mmCIF file of C-alpha atoms in Angstrom:
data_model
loop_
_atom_site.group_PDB
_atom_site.id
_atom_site.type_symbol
_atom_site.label_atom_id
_atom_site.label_comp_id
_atom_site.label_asym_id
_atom_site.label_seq_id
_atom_site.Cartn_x
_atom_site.Cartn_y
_atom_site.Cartn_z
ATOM 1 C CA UNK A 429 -3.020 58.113 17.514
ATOM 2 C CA UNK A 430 -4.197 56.645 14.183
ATOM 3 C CA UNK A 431 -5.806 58.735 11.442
ATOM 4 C CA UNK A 432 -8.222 56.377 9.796
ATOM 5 C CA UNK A 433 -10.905 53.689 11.081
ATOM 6 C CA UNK A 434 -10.302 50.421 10.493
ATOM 7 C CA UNK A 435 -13.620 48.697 9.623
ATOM 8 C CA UNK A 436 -15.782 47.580 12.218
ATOM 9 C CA UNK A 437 -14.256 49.733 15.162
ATOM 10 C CA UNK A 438 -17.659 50.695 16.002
ATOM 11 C CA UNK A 439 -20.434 48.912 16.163
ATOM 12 C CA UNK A 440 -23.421 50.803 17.576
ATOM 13 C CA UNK A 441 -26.034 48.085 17.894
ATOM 14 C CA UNK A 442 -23.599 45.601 20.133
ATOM 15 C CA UNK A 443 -21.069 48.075 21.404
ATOM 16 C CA UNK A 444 -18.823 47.016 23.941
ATOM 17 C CA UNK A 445 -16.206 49.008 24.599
ATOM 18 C CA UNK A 446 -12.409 48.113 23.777
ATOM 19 C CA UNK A 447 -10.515 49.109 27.087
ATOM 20 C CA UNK A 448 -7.284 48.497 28.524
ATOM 21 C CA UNK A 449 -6.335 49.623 32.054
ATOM 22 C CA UNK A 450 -2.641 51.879 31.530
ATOM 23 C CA UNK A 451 -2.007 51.717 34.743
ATOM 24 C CA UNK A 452 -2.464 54.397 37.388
ATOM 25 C CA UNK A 453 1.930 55.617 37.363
ATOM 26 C CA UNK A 454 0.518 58.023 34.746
ATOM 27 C CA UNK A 455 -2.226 59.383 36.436
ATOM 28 C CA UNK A 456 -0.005 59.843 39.519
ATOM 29 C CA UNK A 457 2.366 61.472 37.465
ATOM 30 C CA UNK A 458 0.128 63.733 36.592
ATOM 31 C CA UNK A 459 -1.677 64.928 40.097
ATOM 32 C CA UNK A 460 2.013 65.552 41.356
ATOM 33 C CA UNK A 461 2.586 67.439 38.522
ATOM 34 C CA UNK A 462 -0.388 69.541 39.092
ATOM 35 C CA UNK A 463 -0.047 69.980 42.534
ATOM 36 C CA UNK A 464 3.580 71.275 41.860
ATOM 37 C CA UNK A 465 2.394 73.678 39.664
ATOM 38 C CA UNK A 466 -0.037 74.648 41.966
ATOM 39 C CA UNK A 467 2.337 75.296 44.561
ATOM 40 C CA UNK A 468 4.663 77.122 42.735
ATOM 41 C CA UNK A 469 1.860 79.568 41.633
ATOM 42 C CA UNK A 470 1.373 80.269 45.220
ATOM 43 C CA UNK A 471 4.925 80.642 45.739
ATOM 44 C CA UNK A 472 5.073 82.983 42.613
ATOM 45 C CA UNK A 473 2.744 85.007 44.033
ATOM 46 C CA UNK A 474 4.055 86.178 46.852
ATOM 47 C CA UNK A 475 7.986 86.166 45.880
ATOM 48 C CA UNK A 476 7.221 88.090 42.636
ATOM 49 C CA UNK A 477 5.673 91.805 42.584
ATOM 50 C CA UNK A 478 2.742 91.713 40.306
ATOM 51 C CA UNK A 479 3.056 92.366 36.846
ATOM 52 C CA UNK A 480 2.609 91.369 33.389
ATOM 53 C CA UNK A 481 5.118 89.127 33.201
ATOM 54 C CA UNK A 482 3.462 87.349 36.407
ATOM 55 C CA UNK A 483 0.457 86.858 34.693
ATOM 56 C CA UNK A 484 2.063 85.646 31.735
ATOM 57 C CA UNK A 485 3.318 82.933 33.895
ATOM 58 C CA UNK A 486 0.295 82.102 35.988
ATOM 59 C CA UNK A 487 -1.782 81.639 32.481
ATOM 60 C CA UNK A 488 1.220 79.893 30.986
ATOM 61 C CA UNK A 489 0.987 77.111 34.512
ATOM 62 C CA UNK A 490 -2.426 77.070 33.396
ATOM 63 C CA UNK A 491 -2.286 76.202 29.939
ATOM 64 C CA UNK A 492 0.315 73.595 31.150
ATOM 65 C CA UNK A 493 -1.654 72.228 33.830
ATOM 66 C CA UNK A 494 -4.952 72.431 31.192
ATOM 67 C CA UNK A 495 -2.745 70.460 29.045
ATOM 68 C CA UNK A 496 -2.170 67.978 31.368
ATOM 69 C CA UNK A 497 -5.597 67.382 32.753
ATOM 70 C CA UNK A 498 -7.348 67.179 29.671
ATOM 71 C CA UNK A 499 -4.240 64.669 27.554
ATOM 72 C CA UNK A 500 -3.655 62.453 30.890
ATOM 73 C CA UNK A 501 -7.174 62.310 32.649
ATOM 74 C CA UNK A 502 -9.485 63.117 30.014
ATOM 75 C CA UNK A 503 -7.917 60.890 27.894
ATOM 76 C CA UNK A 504 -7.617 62.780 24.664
ATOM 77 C CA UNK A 505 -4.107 61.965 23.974
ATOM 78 C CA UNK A 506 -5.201 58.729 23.538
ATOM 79 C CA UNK A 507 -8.065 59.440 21.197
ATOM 80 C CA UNK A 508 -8.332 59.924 17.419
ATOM 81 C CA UNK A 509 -6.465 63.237 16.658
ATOM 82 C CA UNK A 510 -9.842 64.036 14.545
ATOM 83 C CA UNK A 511 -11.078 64.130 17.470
ATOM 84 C CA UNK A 512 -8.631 65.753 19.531
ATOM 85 C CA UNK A 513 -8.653 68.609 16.496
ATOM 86 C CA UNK A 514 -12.244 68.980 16.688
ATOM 87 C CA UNK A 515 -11.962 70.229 20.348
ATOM 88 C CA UNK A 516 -8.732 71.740 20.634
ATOM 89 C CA UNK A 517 -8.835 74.179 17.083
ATOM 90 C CA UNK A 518 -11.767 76.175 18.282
ATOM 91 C CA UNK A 519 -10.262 76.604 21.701
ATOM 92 C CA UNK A 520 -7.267 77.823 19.977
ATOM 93 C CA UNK A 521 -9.435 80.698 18.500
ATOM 94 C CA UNK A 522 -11.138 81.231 22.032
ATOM 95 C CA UNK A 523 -7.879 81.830 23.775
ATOM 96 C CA UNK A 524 -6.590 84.108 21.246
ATOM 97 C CA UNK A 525 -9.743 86.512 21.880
ATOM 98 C CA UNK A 526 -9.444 86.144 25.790
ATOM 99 C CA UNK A 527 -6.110 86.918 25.332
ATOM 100 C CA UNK A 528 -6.484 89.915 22.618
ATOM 101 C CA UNK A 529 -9.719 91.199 24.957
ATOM 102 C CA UNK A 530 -7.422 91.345 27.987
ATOM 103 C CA UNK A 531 -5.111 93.483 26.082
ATOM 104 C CA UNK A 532 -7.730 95.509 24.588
ATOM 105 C CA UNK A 533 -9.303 96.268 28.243
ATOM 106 C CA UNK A 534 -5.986 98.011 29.019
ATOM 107 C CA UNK A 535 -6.289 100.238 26.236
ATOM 108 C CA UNK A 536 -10.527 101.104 26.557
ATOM 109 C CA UNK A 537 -9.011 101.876 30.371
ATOM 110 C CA UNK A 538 -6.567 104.759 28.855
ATOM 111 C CA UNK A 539 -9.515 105.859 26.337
ATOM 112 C CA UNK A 540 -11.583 106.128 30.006
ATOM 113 C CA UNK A 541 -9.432 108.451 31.428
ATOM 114 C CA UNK A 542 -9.055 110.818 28.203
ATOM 115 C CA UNK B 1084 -24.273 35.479 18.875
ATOM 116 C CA UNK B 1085 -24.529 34.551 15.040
ATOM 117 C CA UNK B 1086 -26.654 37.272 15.256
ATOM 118 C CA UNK B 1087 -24.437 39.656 16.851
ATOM 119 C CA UNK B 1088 -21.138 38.259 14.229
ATOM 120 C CA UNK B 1089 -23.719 38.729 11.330
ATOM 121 C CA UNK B 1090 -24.062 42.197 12.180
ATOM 122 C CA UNK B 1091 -20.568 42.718 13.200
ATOM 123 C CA UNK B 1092 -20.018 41.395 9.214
ATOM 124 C CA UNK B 1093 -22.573 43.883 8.051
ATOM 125 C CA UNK B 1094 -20.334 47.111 9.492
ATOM 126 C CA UNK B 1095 -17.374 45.424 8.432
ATOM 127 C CA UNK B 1096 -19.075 45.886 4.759
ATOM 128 C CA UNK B 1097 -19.905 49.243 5.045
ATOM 129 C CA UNK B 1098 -18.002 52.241 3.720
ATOM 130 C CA UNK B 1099 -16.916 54.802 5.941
ATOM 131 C CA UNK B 1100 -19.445 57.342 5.312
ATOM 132 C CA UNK B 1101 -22.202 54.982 4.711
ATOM 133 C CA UNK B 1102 -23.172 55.404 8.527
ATOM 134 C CA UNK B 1103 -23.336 53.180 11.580
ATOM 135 C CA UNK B 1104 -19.812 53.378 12.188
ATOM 136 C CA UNK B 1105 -18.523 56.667 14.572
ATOM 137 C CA UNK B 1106 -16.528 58.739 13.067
ATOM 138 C CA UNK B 1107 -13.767 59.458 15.520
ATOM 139 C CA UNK B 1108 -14.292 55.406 16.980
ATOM 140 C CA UNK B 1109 -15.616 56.529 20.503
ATOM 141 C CA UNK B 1110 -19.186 55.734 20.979
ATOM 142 C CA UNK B 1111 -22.170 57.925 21.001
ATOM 143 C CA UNK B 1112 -22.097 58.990 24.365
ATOM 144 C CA UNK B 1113 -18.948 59.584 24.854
ATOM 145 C CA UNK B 1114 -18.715 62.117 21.870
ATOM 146 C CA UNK B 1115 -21.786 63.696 22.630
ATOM 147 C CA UNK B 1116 -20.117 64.328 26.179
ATOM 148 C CA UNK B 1117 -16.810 66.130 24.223
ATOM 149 C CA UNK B 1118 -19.287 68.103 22.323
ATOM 150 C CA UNK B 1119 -21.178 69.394 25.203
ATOM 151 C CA UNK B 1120 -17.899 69.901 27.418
ATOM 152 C CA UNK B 1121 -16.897 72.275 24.057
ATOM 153 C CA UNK B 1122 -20.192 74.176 23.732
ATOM 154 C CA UNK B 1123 -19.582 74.222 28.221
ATOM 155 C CA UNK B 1124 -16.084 75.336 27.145
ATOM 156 C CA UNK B 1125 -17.199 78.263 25.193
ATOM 157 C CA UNK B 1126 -20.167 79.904 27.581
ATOM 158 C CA UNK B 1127 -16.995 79.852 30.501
ATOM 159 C CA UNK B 1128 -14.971 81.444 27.677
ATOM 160 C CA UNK B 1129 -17.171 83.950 27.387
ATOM 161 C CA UNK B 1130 -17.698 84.506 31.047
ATOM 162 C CA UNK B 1131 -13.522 85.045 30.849
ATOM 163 C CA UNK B 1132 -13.719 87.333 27.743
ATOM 164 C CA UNK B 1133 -15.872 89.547 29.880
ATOM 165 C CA UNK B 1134 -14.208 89.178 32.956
ATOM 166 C CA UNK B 1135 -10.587 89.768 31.571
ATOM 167 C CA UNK B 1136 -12.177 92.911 29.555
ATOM 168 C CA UNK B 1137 -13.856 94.538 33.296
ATOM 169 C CA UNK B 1138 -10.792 93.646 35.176
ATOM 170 C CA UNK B 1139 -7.878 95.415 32.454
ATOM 171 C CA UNK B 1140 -10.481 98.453 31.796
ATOM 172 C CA UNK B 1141 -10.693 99.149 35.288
ATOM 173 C CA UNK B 1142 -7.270 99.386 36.665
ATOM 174 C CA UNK B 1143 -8.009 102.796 38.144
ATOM 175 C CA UNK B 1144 -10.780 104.666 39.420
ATOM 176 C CA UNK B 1145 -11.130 108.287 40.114
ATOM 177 C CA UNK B 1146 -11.912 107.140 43.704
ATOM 178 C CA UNK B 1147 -9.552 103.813 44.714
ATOM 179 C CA UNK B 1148 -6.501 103.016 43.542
ATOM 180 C CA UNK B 1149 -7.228 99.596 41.409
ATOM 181 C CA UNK B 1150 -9.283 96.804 40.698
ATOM 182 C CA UNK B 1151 -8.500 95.278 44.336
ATOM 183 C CA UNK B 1152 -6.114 93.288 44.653
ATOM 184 C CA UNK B 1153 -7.603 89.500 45.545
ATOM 185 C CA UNK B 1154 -5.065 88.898 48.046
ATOM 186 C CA UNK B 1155 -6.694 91.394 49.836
ATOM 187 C CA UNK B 1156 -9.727 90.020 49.795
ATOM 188 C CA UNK B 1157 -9.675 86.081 49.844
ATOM 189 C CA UNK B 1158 -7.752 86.334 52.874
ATOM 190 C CA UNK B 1159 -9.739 84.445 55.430
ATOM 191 C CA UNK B 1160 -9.189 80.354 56.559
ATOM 192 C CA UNK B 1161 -12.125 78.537 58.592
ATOM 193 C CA UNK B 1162 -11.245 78.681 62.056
ATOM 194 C CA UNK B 1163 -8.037 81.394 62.214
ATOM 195 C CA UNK B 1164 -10.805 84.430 62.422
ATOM 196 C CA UNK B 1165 -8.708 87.971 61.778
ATOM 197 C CA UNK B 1166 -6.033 86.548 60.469
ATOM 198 C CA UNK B 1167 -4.163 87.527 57.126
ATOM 199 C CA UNK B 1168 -4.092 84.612 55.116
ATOM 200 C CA UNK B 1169 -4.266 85.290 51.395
ATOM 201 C CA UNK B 1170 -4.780 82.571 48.906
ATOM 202 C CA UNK B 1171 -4.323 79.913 50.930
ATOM 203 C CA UNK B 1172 -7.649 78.860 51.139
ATOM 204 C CA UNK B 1173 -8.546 78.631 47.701
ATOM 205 C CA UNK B 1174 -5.360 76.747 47.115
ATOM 206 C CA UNK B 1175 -6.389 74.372 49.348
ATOM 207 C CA UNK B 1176 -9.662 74.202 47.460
ATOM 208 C CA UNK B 1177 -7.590 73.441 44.607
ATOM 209 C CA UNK B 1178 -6.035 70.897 46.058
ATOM 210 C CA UNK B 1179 -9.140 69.093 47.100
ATOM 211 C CA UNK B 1180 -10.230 69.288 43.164
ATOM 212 C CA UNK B 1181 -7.262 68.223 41.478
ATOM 213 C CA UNK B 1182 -7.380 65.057 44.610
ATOM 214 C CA UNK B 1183 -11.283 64.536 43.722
ATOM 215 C CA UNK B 1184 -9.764 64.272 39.989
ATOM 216 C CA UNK B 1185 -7.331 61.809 40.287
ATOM 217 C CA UNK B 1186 -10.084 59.715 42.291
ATOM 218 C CA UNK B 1187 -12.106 59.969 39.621
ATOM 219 C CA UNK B 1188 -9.822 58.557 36.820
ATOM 220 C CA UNK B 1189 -8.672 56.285 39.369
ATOM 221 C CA UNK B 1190 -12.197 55.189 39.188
ATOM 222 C CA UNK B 1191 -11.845 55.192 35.291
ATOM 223 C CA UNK B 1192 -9.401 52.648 35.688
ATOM 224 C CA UNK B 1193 -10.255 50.128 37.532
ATOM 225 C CA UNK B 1194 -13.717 50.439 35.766
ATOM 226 C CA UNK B 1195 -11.167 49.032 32.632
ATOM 227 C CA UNK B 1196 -10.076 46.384 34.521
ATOM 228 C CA UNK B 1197 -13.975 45.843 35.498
ATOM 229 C CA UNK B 1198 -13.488 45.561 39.172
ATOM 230 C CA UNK B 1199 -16.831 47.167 40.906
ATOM 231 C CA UNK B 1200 -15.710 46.845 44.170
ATOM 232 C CA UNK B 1201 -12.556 48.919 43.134
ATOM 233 C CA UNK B 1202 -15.039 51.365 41.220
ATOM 234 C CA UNK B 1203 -17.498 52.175 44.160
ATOM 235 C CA UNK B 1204 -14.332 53.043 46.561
ATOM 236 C CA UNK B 1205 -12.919 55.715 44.295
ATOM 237 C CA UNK B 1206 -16.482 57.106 43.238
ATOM 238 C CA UNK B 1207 -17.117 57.556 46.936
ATOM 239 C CA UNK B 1208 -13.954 59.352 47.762
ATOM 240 C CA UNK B 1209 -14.689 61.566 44.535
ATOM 241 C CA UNK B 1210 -18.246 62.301 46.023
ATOM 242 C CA UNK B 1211 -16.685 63.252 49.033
ATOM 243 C CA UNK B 1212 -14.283 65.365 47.452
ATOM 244 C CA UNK B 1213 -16.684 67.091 45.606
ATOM 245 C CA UNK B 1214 -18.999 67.927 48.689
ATOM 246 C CA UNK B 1215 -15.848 69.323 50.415
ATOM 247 C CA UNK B 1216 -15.170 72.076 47.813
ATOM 248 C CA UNK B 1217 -18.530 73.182 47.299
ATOM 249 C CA UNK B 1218 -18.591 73.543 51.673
ATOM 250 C CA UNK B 1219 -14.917 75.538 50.954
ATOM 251 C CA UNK B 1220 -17.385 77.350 48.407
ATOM 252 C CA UNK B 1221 -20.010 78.243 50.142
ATOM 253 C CA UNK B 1222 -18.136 79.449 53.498
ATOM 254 C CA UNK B 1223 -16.357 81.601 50.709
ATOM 255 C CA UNK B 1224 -18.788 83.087 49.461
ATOM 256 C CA UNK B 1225 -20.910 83.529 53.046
ATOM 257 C CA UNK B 1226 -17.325 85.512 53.770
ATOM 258 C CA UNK B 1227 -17.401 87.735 51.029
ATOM 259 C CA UNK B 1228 -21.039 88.396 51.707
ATOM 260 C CA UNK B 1229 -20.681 89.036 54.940
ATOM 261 C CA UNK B 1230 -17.853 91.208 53.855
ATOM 262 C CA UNK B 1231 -19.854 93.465 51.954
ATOM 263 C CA UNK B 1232 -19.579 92.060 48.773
ATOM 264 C CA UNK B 1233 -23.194 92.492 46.606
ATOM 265 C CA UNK B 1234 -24.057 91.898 43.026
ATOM 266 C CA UNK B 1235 -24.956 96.171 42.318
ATOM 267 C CA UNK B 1236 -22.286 97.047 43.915
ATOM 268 C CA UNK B 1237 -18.350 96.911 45.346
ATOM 269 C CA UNK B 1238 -17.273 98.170 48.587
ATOM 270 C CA UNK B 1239 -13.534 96.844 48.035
ATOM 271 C CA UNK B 1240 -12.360 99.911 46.723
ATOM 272 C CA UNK B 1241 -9.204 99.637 48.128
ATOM 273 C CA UNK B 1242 -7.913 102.925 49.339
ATOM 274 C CA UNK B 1243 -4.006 104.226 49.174
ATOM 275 C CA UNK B 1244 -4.143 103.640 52.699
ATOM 276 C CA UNK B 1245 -5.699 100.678 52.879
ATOM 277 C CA UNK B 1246 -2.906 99.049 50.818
ATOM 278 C CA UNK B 1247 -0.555 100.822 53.052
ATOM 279 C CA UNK B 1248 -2.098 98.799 56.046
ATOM 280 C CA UNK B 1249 -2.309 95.582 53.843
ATOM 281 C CA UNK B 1250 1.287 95.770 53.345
ATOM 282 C CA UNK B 1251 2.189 96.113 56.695
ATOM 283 C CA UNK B 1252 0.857 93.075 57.602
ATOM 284 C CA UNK B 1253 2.670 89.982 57.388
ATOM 285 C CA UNK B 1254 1.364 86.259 56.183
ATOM 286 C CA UNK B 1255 -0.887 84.645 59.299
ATOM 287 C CA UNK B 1256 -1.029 88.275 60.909
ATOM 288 C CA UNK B 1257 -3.974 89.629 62.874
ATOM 289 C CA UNK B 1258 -5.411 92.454 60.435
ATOM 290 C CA UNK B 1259 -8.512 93.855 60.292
ATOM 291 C CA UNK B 1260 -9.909 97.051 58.130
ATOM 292 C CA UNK B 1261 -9.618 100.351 59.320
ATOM 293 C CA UNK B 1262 -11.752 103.674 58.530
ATOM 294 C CA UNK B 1263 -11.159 104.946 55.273
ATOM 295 C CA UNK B 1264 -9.511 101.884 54.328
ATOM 296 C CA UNK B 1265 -11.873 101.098 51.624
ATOM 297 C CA UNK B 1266 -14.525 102.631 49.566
ATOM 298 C CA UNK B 1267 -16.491 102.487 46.605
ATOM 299 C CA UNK B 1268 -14.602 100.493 43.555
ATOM 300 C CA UNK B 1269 -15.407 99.171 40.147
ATOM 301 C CA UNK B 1270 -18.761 97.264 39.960
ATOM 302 C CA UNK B 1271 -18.469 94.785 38.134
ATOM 303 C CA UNK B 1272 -15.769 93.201 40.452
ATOM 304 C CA UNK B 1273 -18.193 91.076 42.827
ATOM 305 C CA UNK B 1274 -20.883 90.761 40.259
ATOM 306 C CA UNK B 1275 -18.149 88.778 38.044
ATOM 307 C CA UNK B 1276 -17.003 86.839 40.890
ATOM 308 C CA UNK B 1277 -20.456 85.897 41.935
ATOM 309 C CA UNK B 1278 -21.688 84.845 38.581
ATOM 310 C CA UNK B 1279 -18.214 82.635 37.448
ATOM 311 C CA UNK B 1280 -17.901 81.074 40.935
ATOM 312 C CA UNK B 1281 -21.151 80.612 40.855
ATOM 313 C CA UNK B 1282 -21.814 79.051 37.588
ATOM 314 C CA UNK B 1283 -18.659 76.897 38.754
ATOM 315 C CA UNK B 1284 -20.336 75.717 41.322
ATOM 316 C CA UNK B 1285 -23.013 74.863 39.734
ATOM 317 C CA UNK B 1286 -21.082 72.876 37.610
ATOM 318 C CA UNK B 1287 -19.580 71.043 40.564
ATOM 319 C CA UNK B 1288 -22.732 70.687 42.125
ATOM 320 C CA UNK B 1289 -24.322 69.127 38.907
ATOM 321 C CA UNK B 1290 -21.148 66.713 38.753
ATOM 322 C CA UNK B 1291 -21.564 65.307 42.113
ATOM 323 C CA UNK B 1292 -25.458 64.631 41.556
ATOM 324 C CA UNK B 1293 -23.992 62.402 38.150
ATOM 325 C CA UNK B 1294 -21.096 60.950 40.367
ATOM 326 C CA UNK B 1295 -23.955 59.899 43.017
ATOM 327 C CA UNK B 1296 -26.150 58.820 39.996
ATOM 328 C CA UNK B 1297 -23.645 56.739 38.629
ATOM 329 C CA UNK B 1298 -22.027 55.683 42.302
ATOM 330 C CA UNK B 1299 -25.488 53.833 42.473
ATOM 331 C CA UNK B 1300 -25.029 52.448 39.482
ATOM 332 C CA UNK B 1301 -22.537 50.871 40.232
ATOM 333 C CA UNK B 1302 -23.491 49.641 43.530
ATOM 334 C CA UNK B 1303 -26.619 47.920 41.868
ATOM 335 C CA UNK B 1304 -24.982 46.425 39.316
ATOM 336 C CA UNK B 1305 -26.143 48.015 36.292
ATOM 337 C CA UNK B 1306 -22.658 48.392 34.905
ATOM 338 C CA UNK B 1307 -21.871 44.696 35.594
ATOM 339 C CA UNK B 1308 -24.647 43.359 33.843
ATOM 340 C CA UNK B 1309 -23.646 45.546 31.017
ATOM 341 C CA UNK B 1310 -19.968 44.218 30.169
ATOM 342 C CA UNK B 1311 -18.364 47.522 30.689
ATOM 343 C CA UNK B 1312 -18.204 50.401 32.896
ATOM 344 C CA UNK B 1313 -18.038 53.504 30.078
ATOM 345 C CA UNK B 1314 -20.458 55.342 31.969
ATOM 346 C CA UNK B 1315 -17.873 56.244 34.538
ATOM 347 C CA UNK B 1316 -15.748 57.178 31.788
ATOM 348 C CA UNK B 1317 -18.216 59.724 30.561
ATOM 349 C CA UNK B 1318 -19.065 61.245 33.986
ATOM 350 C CA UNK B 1319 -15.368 61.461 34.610
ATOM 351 C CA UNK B 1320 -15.094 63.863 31.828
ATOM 352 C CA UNK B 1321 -17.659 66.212 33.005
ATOM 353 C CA UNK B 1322 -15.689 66.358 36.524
ATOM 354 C CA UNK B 1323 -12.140 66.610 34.627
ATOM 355 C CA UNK B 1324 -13.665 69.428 32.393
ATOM 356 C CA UNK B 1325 -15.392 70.962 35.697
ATOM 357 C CA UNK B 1326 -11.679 70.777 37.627
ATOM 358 C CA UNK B 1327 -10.251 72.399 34.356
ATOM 359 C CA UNK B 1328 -12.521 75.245 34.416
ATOM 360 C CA UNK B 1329 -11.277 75.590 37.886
ATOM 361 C CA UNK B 1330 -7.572 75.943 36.955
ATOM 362 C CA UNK B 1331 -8.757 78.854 34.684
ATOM 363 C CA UNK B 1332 -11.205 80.553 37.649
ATOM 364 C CA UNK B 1333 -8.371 80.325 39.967
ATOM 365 C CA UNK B 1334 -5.992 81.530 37.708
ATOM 366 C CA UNK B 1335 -8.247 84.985 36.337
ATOM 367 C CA UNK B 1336 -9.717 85.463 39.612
ATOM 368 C CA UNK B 1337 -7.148 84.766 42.587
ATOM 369 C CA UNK B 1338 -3.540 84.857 41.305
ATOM 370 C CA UNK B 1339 -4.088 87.604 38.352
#
């Protein structure tokens, strides 16, 4: 990933795109991957009793497989890390306050049943 | 094509912030596709926010036990009627997504290497992929329905006893509910499910409409005549982002 523009990467009247095929080992890589992570949350499941440390690890598989889908398919790892920033700071943010609200409805449950 | 260096020369002159020139070099399109996938990424987010908040503040009711467990619930397969088979169809829905994804960036790549033949193939088999999971979808939710699930209301209250009966049945055994098994549980449970699935689907439903858009596209030509193929690129986000939001729905909803 490069920080700065070199001028006349973009030209918006004749744009053509600058591609390069990287092969398709990656993107295999990466649908085993997720389907291994997908398995193992089923197998999670039902070998461990449900608790918060199980749901620690199912969100954790998630982040990881989130990780993977959006860096390896959706290409972002490739892309300016501007751009990368741009979409993944905010998210950061987001996460924390589905996190923090999950945490919080645990605690408006025992103000409930005060 | 003087004209085309002359303007090529022109950029080349510019300063950075003078305009004309993207920012984070991707084009227009494809930047105003990350932008809407983020605002996209935010309405799920709050959709989450609100379900995590329901599901944690309603661990126990005076009436049931818990928020029911999903296992309980999700634990039908087309075709093995009675039988107790949690999670495995929604993992197999998953499976069908994260296949329907690689198509698609398979598609992204031989659209690199310009090959339309190679393109058409893999948008097909992503189209087909997609119709499969929202079938999955809709037998799910014509299950749940028939179950007794309704927006206003929740009839999975899941009793004391009817987790005792849950647990006494095995994986792939016959079960079916008892009297007193259930009753009335937290609202909000189906309503949530309904409206996240739901929007979801929409979502996939709206990406195979653009994969068929662009599938024709491509069949025609128009992409070939163009010099490049960043179209598929673009609706390959969209169906990336909607297989992502999936990871999180099946995450919250099923395995939490």
């Amino acid at each position: 990933m490069e920080f700065y523009n070199k001028p006349g990467d973009y030209d918006a009247i004749n744009y053509i795109p600058h591609t390069e095929s990287h092969g398709t080992k990656e993107l295999w890589k990466t649908f085993w991957l997720l389907l291994g992570i997908t398995v193992l949350d089923f197998v999670i499941y039902f070998v461990m009793p449900a608790s918060g440390w199980r749901n620690f690890i199912f969100i954790f598989f998630g982040l990881v497989k989130a990780y993977y889908i959006v860096g390896a398919f959706m290409h972002l790892k490739h892309e300016k890390i501007n751009l990368a920033l741009v979409i993944l700071v905010p998210m950061v943010f987001v996460l924390g306050l589905i996190s923090g609200l999950l945490y919080e409805g645990s605690a408006l449950e025992v103000m409930k049943s005060m | 094509m003087a004209n085309h260096t002359s303007t090529q020369a022109a950029f080349e002159n510019q300063p950075t912030w003078a305009g004309g020139r993207s920012p984070f070099n991707v084009s227009y399109g494809k930047l105003m596709m990350w932008i809407f996938l983020l605002s996209d990424a935010f309405t799920f987010s709050t959709l989450l926010v609100q379900y995590g908040t329901q599901r944690f503040s309603n661990v126990v009711t005076p009436i049931t036990t818990k928020w029911p467990d999903p296992a309980s619930i999700f634990n039908h397969f087309p075709f093995m009627h009675g039988l107790h088979l949690p999670l495995l169809f929604v993992s197999v829905m998953t499976f069908i997504l994260i296949l329907s994804s690689v198509t698609m960036v398979l598609a992204v790549e031989a659209g690199h290497r310009k090959s339309k033949a190679e393109v058409a193939r893999y948008m097909v088999y992503t189209i087909i992929g997609g119709i499969a999971f929202l079938s999955c979808q809709a037998w799910e939710w014509y299950t749940f329905i028939h179950e007794g699930a309704r927006l206003d209301g929740n009839t999975f209250g899941i009793t004391k006893q009817g987790y005792d009966h849950l647990n006494s049945v095995g994986f792939g055994d016959h079960f079916e509910w008892a009297d007193g098994d259930r009753t009335f549980g937290p609202v909000p449970f189906a309503a949530l499910f309904f409206i996240v699935t739901g929007f979801h689907g929409f979502h996939v439903f709206s990406g195979v409409v653009i994969n068929v858009v662009v599938y024709i596209m491509t069949v025609r030509g128009v992409f070939e005549r163009r010099g490049h193929y960043e179209m598929i690129e673009k609706a390959g986000l969209y169906w990336h982002f909607v297989d992502l939001v999936w990871v999180f729905v099946f995450t919250f909803f099923y395995l939490i």
